[in-house]
Amino acid sequence: MPHDQPASAPGPASADASDHDPAEAPFLGLLATGAAAEEYERPVLRARAGGAAAARLAALERAKLLALRVRTELEDRRRREAELSALYATAHDLAGLRDLDAVLRAIVRRARSLLGTEVAYLTLNDPAAGDTYMRVTDGSVSARFQQLRLAMGEGLGGLVAQTARPYVTDSYFHDERFRHTRTIDSGVRDEGLVAILGVPLLLGSGVIGVLFAADRRERVFEPGQVALLAAHAAHAAVAIDTANLLAETRKTLTELEAANEIIRDRSSVIERASDVHDRLTELVLRGGGVQDVADAVAEVLDGDVEFTEPGRAPAAALDRSRADGHAVRDGADWVAAVRAGGEVLGALVLRGHPALDPVDQRTLERAAMVTSLLLLARRTAGEAEQRVRGELLDDLLDAAARDPRLLRERAARVGADLDAPHVVLAARMSGAPISDGDGPPRPDGTDRRRLWSAASHLAATRHGLAAVRDGGAVLLLPLEPDGDPAHTAREIAARLGTALHVPVTVGASAPVPAPAARPAAVADAYAEARRCREALCALGRAGQGAAAADFGFLGLLLADTRDVDGFVHRTLGAVADYDARRGTELLRTLGAYFACGMSPARTKDELHVHVNTVAQRLERVGRLLGPDWQTPARALEIQLALRLHQLSAAVTRETEE
């Protein structure tokens, strides 16, 4: 049979055999091996060269076309399979990303890889601005292009963002479908893009951005490529939404953690506040003191808390706290005024806590309030004792014939020692009306009540006595052996002024050696103290404190003792002592100088010395008495002291003779 002959045997029989083979046979092998398209021409060429019949050639031509069609379909299927595989891999990779920036970079990079373009980029919509802006690029070289913003409807991307439909162009600048603007066209031209494909990033029914693939040459994007990029964009939109949700979730978790931390802190602070409230309540109920309150607050706030008297607390911070009604910061410390009505009783000072929590600040303020209540309670309990002190001082002032033994016994009951030296002080608030009434303050005498309360408290702390008299207050305070009545008066004026927040003028008497032994001396001392107080007011020195010694020669008129020797010594003692030590004649020179009308020339004639000697002696006097010794007021005092000194010396000589 013909098909039993060797295939290589030439001749008509071979030609006849091929005429009877199926026309598709040679092409099936080519399809099976994946041969190139040009290989499909060879079976037709061989048959034509072998003299095959026309019908055979026509059948082979039909089979070739069919095989090429099958080949194209197979290639399309393989390509789609590869694209789907790449799309699946992309979706898998995107699903593993959590950071939004990483997701966007992966989307653009894969888009460029899937379509094999030179450039890929992604824009996101800005709902607040109403436009879309460049977010990520891959393959871009133009800074202007990377910063583009497109209004809705402008350019290819703006149209995609507005319509939510893909758009493609093989030559952007020649495509009239798009609204060209100078900004967009400049950016695209800088990048050198020609063919552009843009697909929307859809999330639900809304567009969140646009994904692009572009080339710098003309190119036709096939429908399959458009569909591939659109599918990639669908995965990308989900990945972006997931990344956004994760970012929001992380942000929410962070905020929740912060809120939880704040709640824990607040809870701790509230527990501390509750603890200090319970402890302060217990302190009040069991009769605790001010120091107990300070210790309790110090333990709760983990700091050093101290109660200070008004004069020892920072004045500016104390005034601000009193005015605001809250604790105020003073450098690294906090100060809370302890007050009762308009009177400041002191301050609680928390040291070393510059950043105090508001609740802890409130705790310090509450402690200050409890402290004021304790002080008021103690004051109320001590008012009876203060009245006893006032009555005792009234008796000393009014009843000079009282039995000294009874006075000592009454004084001992309130902790006073009337056998020790004392000083009498007369105090009055500046501008306060003078009343002739004695005894405790009346309910309507608010200023007098405040003055009496502050003076009584001050007297009690110093183991002295206080009473209301003549519209002011009178205090009988112990005086140290080397104590100075003038210094005491200034101190008491400052303390009372700080406590009452108004100027308080205080006059002091000369020391009273033993009030119990000579009760009448107390009344005389009070009269002297009043004269000093009124002299301060008359001289425009209200709000200050002074004793008779502070007024120079006027003190001789104010003081009951008329201490001439003391006045002379205070005025000229330095010069007299210098003469005694050095054997000089400064006092004699000083007397001659004033007698000669303060003329050095006449003085040198009076003393029969050289004018330079007078100048040197006067210079020495100036160093001893101070630079203001020739001012009218000082010169008057010095002349009076010189005259008294001369009279005293004359009396002494007469006595000796």
XYZ file of C-alpha atoms in Angstrom:
657
model
C 0.000 0.000 0.000
C 1.237 3.517 -0.628
C 1.571 4.421 3.043
C 3.865 1.377 3.570
C 6.569 2.958 1.422
C 9.381 4.769 3.170
C 8.587 8.391 3.766
C 11.922 9.354 2.303
C 11.260 7.564 -0.982
C 10.687 10.094 -3.729
C 8.178 9.719 -6.459
C 4.546 10.128 -7.296
C 3.477 7.672 -4.656
C 4.746 10.068 -1.923
C 2.808 12.943 -3.383
C -0.332 10.885 -3.584
C 0.012 9.883 0.090
C 0.276 13.507 1.291
C -2.766 14.356 -0.753
C -4.757 11.938 1.385
C -3.370 13.134 4.865
C -5.589 15.535 6.913
C -4.683 19.123 6.145
C -4.497 19.961 9.892
C -1.874 17.298 10.661
C 1.306 19.323 10.116
C -0.068 22.290 12.056
C -1.005 20.250 15.112
C 2.661 19.486 15.682
C 3.524 23.141 15.339
C 0.831 24.031 17.872
C 2.069 21.334 20.193
C 5.646 22.617 20.111
C 4.674 26.289 20.300
C 6.423 27.130 17.033
C 6.771 30.678 15.828
C 4.129 32.129 13.513
C 6.427 32.005 10.441
C 6.793 28.225 10.827
C 3.143 27.804 9.829
C 3.936 28.827 6.226
C 6.328 25.945 5.628
C 3.751 23.093 5.197
C 1.991 25.141 2.512
C 5.300 25.994 0.810
C 6.427 22.357 0.811
C 3.097 21.174 -0.620
C 3.255 23.826 -3.339
C 6.843 22.848 -4.126
C 5.828 19.159 -4.279
C 3.163 19.866 -6.868
C 0.178 19.292 -4.604
C -3.237 19.719 -6.073
C -5.070 22.996 -5.757
C -7.641 21.446 -3.436
C -4.818 20.241 -1.198
C -3.211 23.653 -1.161
C -6.543 25.309 -0.346
C -7.137 22.861 2.504
C -3.664 23.518 3.870
C -4.252 27.294 3.674
C -7.487 26.924 5.602
C -5.797 24.691 8.173
C -2.940 27.218 8.515
C -5.303 30.084 9.224
C -7.218 27.955 11.698
C -3.983 26.920 13.417
C -2.805 30.533 13.604
C -6.138 31.488 15.122
C -5.805 28.687 17.656
C -2.236 29.771 18.318
C -3.398 33.338 18.967
C -6.118 32.116 21.298
C -3.630 29.959 23.168
C -1.217 32.863 23.500
C -4.041 35.112 24.708
C -5.056 32.483 27.234
C -1.488 32.069 28.419
C -1.103 35.841 28.630
C -4.356 36.211 30.560
C -3.319 33.347 32.785
C 0.000 35.089 33.439
C -1.796 38.377 34.051
C -4.270 36.748 36.387
C -1.424 35.001 38.172
C 0.387 38.327 38.498
C -2.850 39.979 39.622
C -3.362 37.279 42.221
C 0.212 37.661 43.428
C -0.322 41.427 43.591
C -3.530 41.030 45.596
C -1.721 38.611 47.906
C 1.159 41.033 48.402
C -1.167 43.975 48.991
C -3.129 41.979 51.542
C 0.052 41.502 53.568
C 0.894 45.192 53.716
C -0.278 47.335 56.631
C 1.412 50.697 56.153
C -0.458 53.044 53.798
C 2.680 54.431 52.162
C 3.999 50.910 51.556
C 0.627 49.892 50.052
C 0.587 52.860 47.667
C 4.161 52.268 46.528
C 3.429 48.567 45.917
C 0.283 49.426 43.899
C 2.137 51.789 41.576
C 5.145 49.506 41.189
C 2.952 46.494 40.287
C 0.881 48.569 37.863
C 4.026 49.505 35.980
C 5.160 45.884 35.991
C 1.779 44.454 34.849
C 1.497 46.721 31.825
C 5.195 47.058 31.114
C 5.078 50.854 30.972
C 7.846 53.345 31.605
C 5.924 55.266 34.243
C 3.107 54.519 36.695
C 1.577 56.883 39.212
C -1.379 57.318 41.542
C -3.434 60.333 42.577
C -5.787 60.589 45.551
C -8.871 62.777 45.865
C -8.888 65.635 48.386
C -12.547 66.124 49.437
C -11.704 69.270 51.412
C -10.008 71.005 48.450
C -12.310 69.447 45.829
C -9.425 68.235 43.632
C -7.033 65.306 43.210
C -3.304 65.377 43.884
C -0.231 63.310 42.997
C 0.519 60.863 45.799
C 3.003 58.228 44.529
C 5.029 57.833 41.311
C 7.280 55.095 39.933
C 9.661 55.849 37.063
C 9.013 59.598 37.244
C 11.916 62.050 36.827
C 10.126 65.443 36.947
C 9.676 67.250 40.274
C 6.917 69.423 38.787
C 5.014 66.333 37.638
C 5.363 64.729 41.077
C 3.672 67.752 42.706
C 0.708 68.125 40.313
C -2.818 68.843 41.533
C -5.749 68.408 39.160
C -9.166 69.966 39.538
C -12.082 67.647 38.906
C -12.586 67.364 35.130
C -9.156 68.727 34.181
C -6.831 66.570 32.087
C -7.185 62.825 31.731
C -6.831 62.144 35.437
C -9.323 64.819 36.465
C -11.846 63.369 34.023
C -11.359 59.848 35.398
C -11.748 61.143 38.971
C -14.905 63.027 38.028
C -16.635 60.347 35.917
C -15.356 57.201 37.699
C -14.618 55.676 34.231
C -11.305 54.551 32.656
C -9.800 56.799 29.971
C -6.949 55.982 27.616
C -5.065 57.941 24.971
C -2.200 56.955 22.691
C -1.187 60.631 22.281
C -2.265 62.886 25.130
C -1.396 66.247 23.619
C -3.331 65.509 20.420
C -6.411 64.194 22.211
C -9.149 66.842 22.308
C -11.373 64.892 24.707
C -9.486 66.259 27.689
C -9.516 69.786 29.159
C -5.890 70.846 28.878
C -4.515 73.400 31.342
C -1.103 75.041 31.461
C -0.260 73.500 34.839
C -1.175 69.943 33.869
C 0.302 70.083 30.377
C 3.553 71.575 31.727
C 3.888 68.730 34.210
C 3.094 66.039 31.622
C 5.487 67.669 29.125
C 8.266 67.819 31.733
C 7.816 64.108 32.331
C 7.682 63.451 28.550
C 4.522 61.318 28.681
C 2.579 60.565 25.502
C 0.385 57.484 25.937
C -1.593 57.434 29.177
C -4.093 55.011 30.688
C -6.023 56.001 33.796
C -8.504 53.891 35.771
C -10.497 54.924 38.849
C -9.839 53.636 42.344
C -13.387 52.802 43.381
C -14.493 52.225 46.942
C -18.178 51.443 46.956
C -19.753 53.961 44.623
C -17.174 56.663 45.271
C -13.834 57.440 43.658
C -10.916 57.777 46.066
C -8.237 58.282 43.414
C -6.871 57.343 39.968
C -4.225 54.765 38.952
C -2.171 55.514 35.818
C 0.164 53.662 33.486
C 1.984 55.748 30.868
C 4.725 55.627 28.211
C 6.922 58.301 26.734
C 5.986 57.177 23.203
C 2.769 56.535 21.365
C 1.209 53.235 22.358
C -2.155 51.587 21.980
C -3.444 50.085 25.226
C -5.531 46.996 24.425
C -8.924 46.488 26.099
C -7.431 43.560 27.999
C -4.747 45.840 29.434
C -7.371 48.371 30.411
C -9.338 45.609 32.133
C -6.158 44.308 33.802
C -5.269 47.736 35.236
C -8.880 48.242 36.323
C -8.828 44.901 38.150
C -5.550 45.867 39.773
C -7.097 49.191 40.764
C -10.037 47.359 42.376
C -7.634 45.325 44.542
C -5.650 48.477 45.216
C -8.725 50.391 46.426
C -9.530 47.619 48.888
C -5.916 47.538 50.069
C -5.906 51.339 50.522
C -9.159 51.168 52.461
C -7.782 48.366 54.614
C -4.569 50.292 55.277
C -6.587 53.399 56.158
C -8.792 51.404 58.491
C -5.754 49.828 60.109
C -4.135 53.254 60.475
C -7.323 54.648 62.011
C -7.554 51.594 64.241
C -3.960 52.057 65.378
C -4.607 55.747 65.964
C -7.766 54.926 67.901
C -5.918 52.321 69.937
C -3.163 54.830 70.661
C -5.742 57.406 71.713
C -7.511 54.790 73.815
C -4.234 53.841 75.467
C -3.526 57.505 76.160
C -7.059 57.960 77.480
C -6.680 54.834 79.592
C -3.402 56.163 80.960
C -5.095 59.462 81.770
C -7.950 57.566 83.440
C -5.444 55.581 85.482
C -3.675 58.791 86.450
C -7.001 60.480 87.273
C -8.037 57.442 89.268
C -4.783 57.559 91.205
C -5.166 61.297 91.799
C -8.789 60.878 92.869
C -7.781 58.104 95.239
C -5.127 60.393 96.701
C -7.678 63.193 97.004
C -10.133 60.821 98.697
C -7.384 59.616 101.006
C -6.379 63.130 102.037
C -10.060 64.066 102.483
C -10.556 61.126 104.856
C -7.386 61.927 106.730
C -8.214 65.608 107.071
C -11.698 64.752 108.291
C -10.209 62.427 110.882
C -7.755 65.129 111.952
C -10.548 67.633 112.485
C -12.666 65.146 114.413
C -9.864 64.151 116.769
C -8.716 67.725 117.302
C -5.525 67.663 115.252
C -3.390 70.732 114.750
C -2.033 72.719 111.835
C 1.184 70.709 111.697
C -0.839 67.488 111.528
C -2.613 68.825 108.431
C 0.705 69.816 106.823
C 2.167 66.373 107.537
C -0.865 64.583 106.082
C -0.800 66.629 102.872
C 2.976 66.209 102.565
C 2.604 62.433 102.734
C -0.221 62.303 100.174
C 1.434 64.719 97.722
C 4.900 63.240 98.314
C 6.480 66.588 99.095
C 7.457 69.000 101.847
C 4.479 71.021 103.132
C 4.943 73.802 105.679
C 2.545 76.205 107.375
C 4.022 79.702 107.503
C 2.916 82.867 109.229
C 1.751 85.737 106.971
C 4.998 87.682 107.364
C 7.148 84.684 106.418
C 5.272 83.524 103.315
C 6.249 84.862 99.832
C 4.345 88.158 99.805
C 3.509 88.328 96.065
C 2.371 84.697 95.866
C 0.364 85.060 99.093
C -1.440 88.128 97.717
C -2.270 86.325 94.450
C -3.553 83.266 96.290
C -5.666 85.417 98.603
C -7.146 87.326 95.642
C -7.750 84.246 93.441
C -8.833 81.881 96.170
C -6.569 79.185 94.686
C -3.088 77.825 95.212
C -0.553 79.660 93.038
C 2.875 78.695 91.772
C 5.916 80.479 93.174
C 8.997 79.237 91.320
C 9.308 75.544 92.170
C 6.840 75.888 95.081
C 3.072 76.247 95.475
C 1.466 78.661 97.934
C -2.115 78.398 99.216
C -3.354 81.255 101.392
C -4.918 80.275 104.709
C -7.542 82.946 105.162
C -10.724 83.701 107.040
C -12.825 86.329 105.334
C -10.494 89.199 104.521
C -7.867 88.191 107.069
C -4.854 86.113 106.048
C -3.874 83.701 108.805
C -0.851 82.268 107.011
C -0.072 79.982 104.073
C 0.515 76.339 103.239
C 3.676 76.094 101.120
C 4.348 72.937 99.076
C 8.025 72.853 98.136
C 9.715 71.207 95.166
C 6.605 70.478 93.047
C 6.701 72.853 90.015
C 4.276 70.686 87.960
C 1.354 70.119 90.304
C -1.660 68.175 89.055
C -4.934 70.186 89.140
C -6.516 67.667 91.496
C -3.460 67.783 93.761
C -3.651 71.571 93.577
C -7.242 71.319 94.745
C -6.078 69.007 97.542
C -3.611 71.664 98.713
C -6.369 74.281 98.592
C -8.699 72.029 100.607
C -5.928 71.507 103.152
C -5.536 75.288 103.407
C -9.276 75.573 104.045
C -9.113 72.910 106.766
C -6.129 74.715 108.269
C -8.085 77.965 108.379
C -10.968 76.144 110.101
C -8.587 74.692 112.678
C -7.043 78.101 113.264
C -10.457 79.690 113.614
C -11.520 76.951 116.007
C -8.358 77.463 117.990
C -8.929 81.203 117.889
C -12.507 80.769 119.087
C -11.311 78.550 121.891
C -8.630 81.085 122.712
C -10.912 84.111 122.636
C -11.837 83.499 126.250
C -8.148 83.480 127.126
C -7.660 86.611 125.007
C -10.475 88.350 126.865
C -8.814 87.367 130.120
C -5.581 88.856 128.786
C -7.478 92.002 127.726
C -9.143 92.347 131.119
C -5.801 91.932 132.862
C -4.247 94.657 130.688
C -7.286 96.887 131.295
C -6.756 96.507 135.025
C -3.098 97.398 134.675
C -4.055 100.532 132.735
C -7.029 101.605 134.841
C -6.403 100.371 138.372
C -2.951 101.323 139.540
C -3.691 100.162 143.096
C -4.244 96.508 142.211
C -2.582 93.952 144.437
C 0.687 92.917 142.710
C 0.300 89.364 144.003
C -3.102 88.964 142.369
C -1.785 90.487 139.152
C 1.054 87.954 139.066
C -1.347 85.053 139.652
C -3.683 86.175 136.873
C -0.730 86.699 134.537
C 0.640 83.233 135.284
C -2.676 81.642 134.222
C -2.244 83.063 130.704
C 1.511 82.428 130.517
C 2.659 86.019 131.107
C 5.506 87.093 133.414
C 4.813 90.610 134.713
C 8.070 90.721 136.661
C 10.095 90.796 133.407
C 10.760 93.979 131.392
C 7.947 94.840 128.985
C 7.167 97.435 126.355
C 3.766 99.028 125.782
C 2.645 99.438 122.145
C -0.276 101.543 120.892
C -1.529 100.411 117.455
C -4.178 101.789 115.127
C -5.217 100.984 111.553
C -4.565 103.827 109.152
C -7.748 105.858 108.679
C -9.647 103.923 111.375
C -12.015 106.158 113.406
C -11.049 106.875 116.977
C -13.517 105.757 119.588
C -13.521 106.494 123.283
C -15.129 103.166 124.114
C -13.148 100.568 125.993
C -13.532 96.819 126.202
C -13.899 94.180 123.515
C -14.910 95.335 120.018
C -18.566 95.758 119.247
C -20.148 93.510 116.557
C -20.419 96.435 114.160
C -16.772 97.508 114.619
C -15.359 95.279 111.864
C -11.994 97.060 111.640
C -11.530 97.172 115.391
C -12.506 93.519 115.674
C -9.934 92.545 113.058
C -7.252 94.644 114.753
C -8.099 93.246 118.176
C -8.084 89.689 116.823
C -4.708 90.085 115.120
C -3.176 91.907 118.088
C -4.486 89.306 120.554
C -3.107 86.482 118.447
C 0.256 88.219 118.247
C 0.315 88.902 121.986
C -0.579 85.287 122.798
C 2.275 83.951 120.658
C 4.693 86.235 122.547
C 3.304 85.591 126.041
C 2.037 89.157 126.261
C -1.298 90.942 126.712
C -3.551 92.851 124.316
C -6.717 94.926 124.635
C -8.889 97.339 122.650
C -8.632 100.978 123.703
C -9.201 104.399 122.187
C -10.216 103.089 118.747
C -7.067 101.020 118.465
C -5.230 98.251 120.239
C -2.725 98.285 123.074
C -0.173 95.510 123.561
C 2.078 94.737 126.531
C 4.894 92.530 125.229
C 7.977 91.096 126.952
C 11.222 92.854 126.063
C 14.537 91.031 125.869
C 17.368 92.429 128.017
C 18.999 93.963 124.962
C 15.686 94.574 123.203
C 14.905 97.854 121.450
C 11.360 99.304 121.791
C 11.700 101.106 118.444
C 12.612 97.858 116.651
C 9.704 96.086 118.349
C 7.314 98.833 117.213
C 8.458 98.533 113.595
C 8.166 94.758 113.683
C 4.657 94.806 115.170
C 3.522 97.444 112.632
C 4.754 95.225 109.789
C 3.208 92.034 111.208
C -0.188 93.608 111.842
C -0.160 95.352 108.458
C 0.567 92.062 106.676
C -2.151 90.242 108.583
C -4.800 92.920 108.016
C -3.678 94.137 104.553
C -3.949 97.774 105.663
C -1.290 100.086 107.145
C -1.066 99.891 110.936
C 0.712 102.650 112.874
C 2.420 101.584 116.108
C 3.984 103.724 118.835
C 6.199 102.207 121.547
C 6.994 103.300 125.076
C 10.250 103.183 126.937
C 10.837 99.833 128.685
C 8.664 99.094 131.746
C 10.964 97.121 134.122
C 8.321 95.154 136.108
C 4.633 95.925 135.404
C 3.368 93.870 138.359
C 5.518 95.799 140.816
C 4.552 99.225 139.439
C 1.143 98.969 137.670
C 0.951 102.752 137.381
C 3.983 102.696 135.073
C 1.937 100.779 132.480
C -0.591 103.594 132.119
C 2.212 106.168 131.807
C 3.938 103.992 129.210
C 0.689 103.655 127.248
C 0.309 107.447 127.191
C 3.854 107.740 125.843
C 3.202 105.063 123.203
C 0.035 106.901 122.084
C 1.958 110.165 121.758
C 4.538 108.417 119.576
C 1.781 106.881 117.445
C 0.032 110.220 116.954
C 3.361 111.896 116.183
C 3.946 109.351 113.400
C 0.546 110.156 111.893
C 1.147 113.923 112.216
C 4.507 113.583 110.443
C 2.942 111.636 107.539
C 4.486 108.335 108.628
C 1.260 106.352 109.052
C 1.780 102.604 108.771
C 5.184 102.729 110.503
C 6.377 101.973 114.023
C 8.572 104.116 116.263
C 9.571 104.921 119.846
C 10.430 108.282 121.384
C 14.114 107.749 120.612
C 13.301 107.792 116.864
C 12.077 111.412 117.004
C 15.309 113.069 118.083
C 14.788 116.056 120.387
C 10.997 115.664 119.844
C 11.353 112.439 121.741
C 12.141 114.483 124.824
C 8.667 115.958 124.594
C 6.977 112.650 123.780
C 8.667 110.518 126.431
C 7.615 110.512 130.050
C 11.129 109.826 131.289
C 12.675 112.942 129.670
C 15.890 111.006 129.073
C 18.188 113.996 128.404
C 21.387 112.022 128.821
C 20.104 109.395 126.408
C 19.247 112.063 123.817
C 22.675 113.698 124.155
C 24.436 110.363 123.911
C 22.432 109.271 120.833
C 23.167 112.589 119.136
C 26.786 113.360 120.151
C 28.005 110.128 121.742
C 30.288 109.212 118.830
C 32.052 112.612 118.931
C 32.313 112.666 122.749
C 33.751 109.139 122.793
C 36.295 110.094 120.134
C 37.412 113.114 122.181
C 37.728 110.937 125.277
C 39.838 108.335 123.470
C 42.061 110.674 121.457
C 42.201 113.790 123.641
C 40.861 115.908 120.753
C 38.566 118.947 120.919
C 35.895 118.011 118.370
C 32.972 118.925 120.665
C 34.540 122.349 121.426
C 35.145 122.897 117.698
C 31.568 121.872 116.910
C 30.183 124.306 119.486
C 32.324 127.170 118.165
C 31.359 126.325 114.572
C 27.629 126.675 115.315
C 28.218 129.733 117.523
C 30.029 131.445 114.614
C 27.151 130.907 112.233
C 28.758 127.794 110.679
C 31.626 129.924 109.278
C 35.016 128.160 109.256
C 36.861 131.503 109.007
C 35.238 132.956 112.135
C 35.565 129.601 113.884
C 39.360 129.557 113.428
C 39.539 133.059 114.962
C 37.385 131.916 117.879
C 39.592 128.889 118.522
C 42.878 130.598 117.559
C 43.798 127.787 115.129
C 44.514 127.580 111.426
C 41.513 127.321 109.097
C 42.855 123.988 107.807
C 42.689 122.627 111.350
C 39.021 123.641 111.538
C 38.364 121.946 108.192
C 40.083 118.737 109.300
C 38.151 118.641 112.589
C 34.811 119.227 110.799
C 35.652 116.487 108.329
C 36.266 114.116 111.240
C 32.919 115.175 112.771
C 31.202 114.416 109.469
C 32.666 110.899 109.439
C 31.475 110.323 113.027
C 27.966 111.838 112.722
C 27.188 111.042 109.111
C 27.176 113.107 105.886
C 23.834 114.792 106.690
C 24.959 116.344 109.973
C 24.772 119.902 108.592
C 21.211 119.605 107.243
C 18.798 121.924 109.085
C 17.020 119.165 111.021
C 20.211 117.399 112.109
C 21.997 120.685 112.829
C 19.126 121.711 115.104
C 19.301 118.429 117.037
C 23.089 118.656 117.319
C 22.951 122.252 118.595
C 20.299 121.302 121.161
C 22.375 118.325 122.261
C 25.465 120.555 122.524
C 23.559 123.019 124.677
C 22.232 120.254 126.935
C 25.701 118.741 127.141
C 27.174 122.096 128.165
C 24.443 122.593 130.795
C 25.000 119.106 132.139
C 28.746 119.704 132.341
C 28.176 123.027 134.179
C 25.823 121.375 136.683
C 28.366 118.642 137.279
C 31.131 121.170 137.956
C 28.950 123.118 140.396
C 28.096 119.929 142.233
C 31.746 118.960 142.513
C 32.662 122.426 143.795
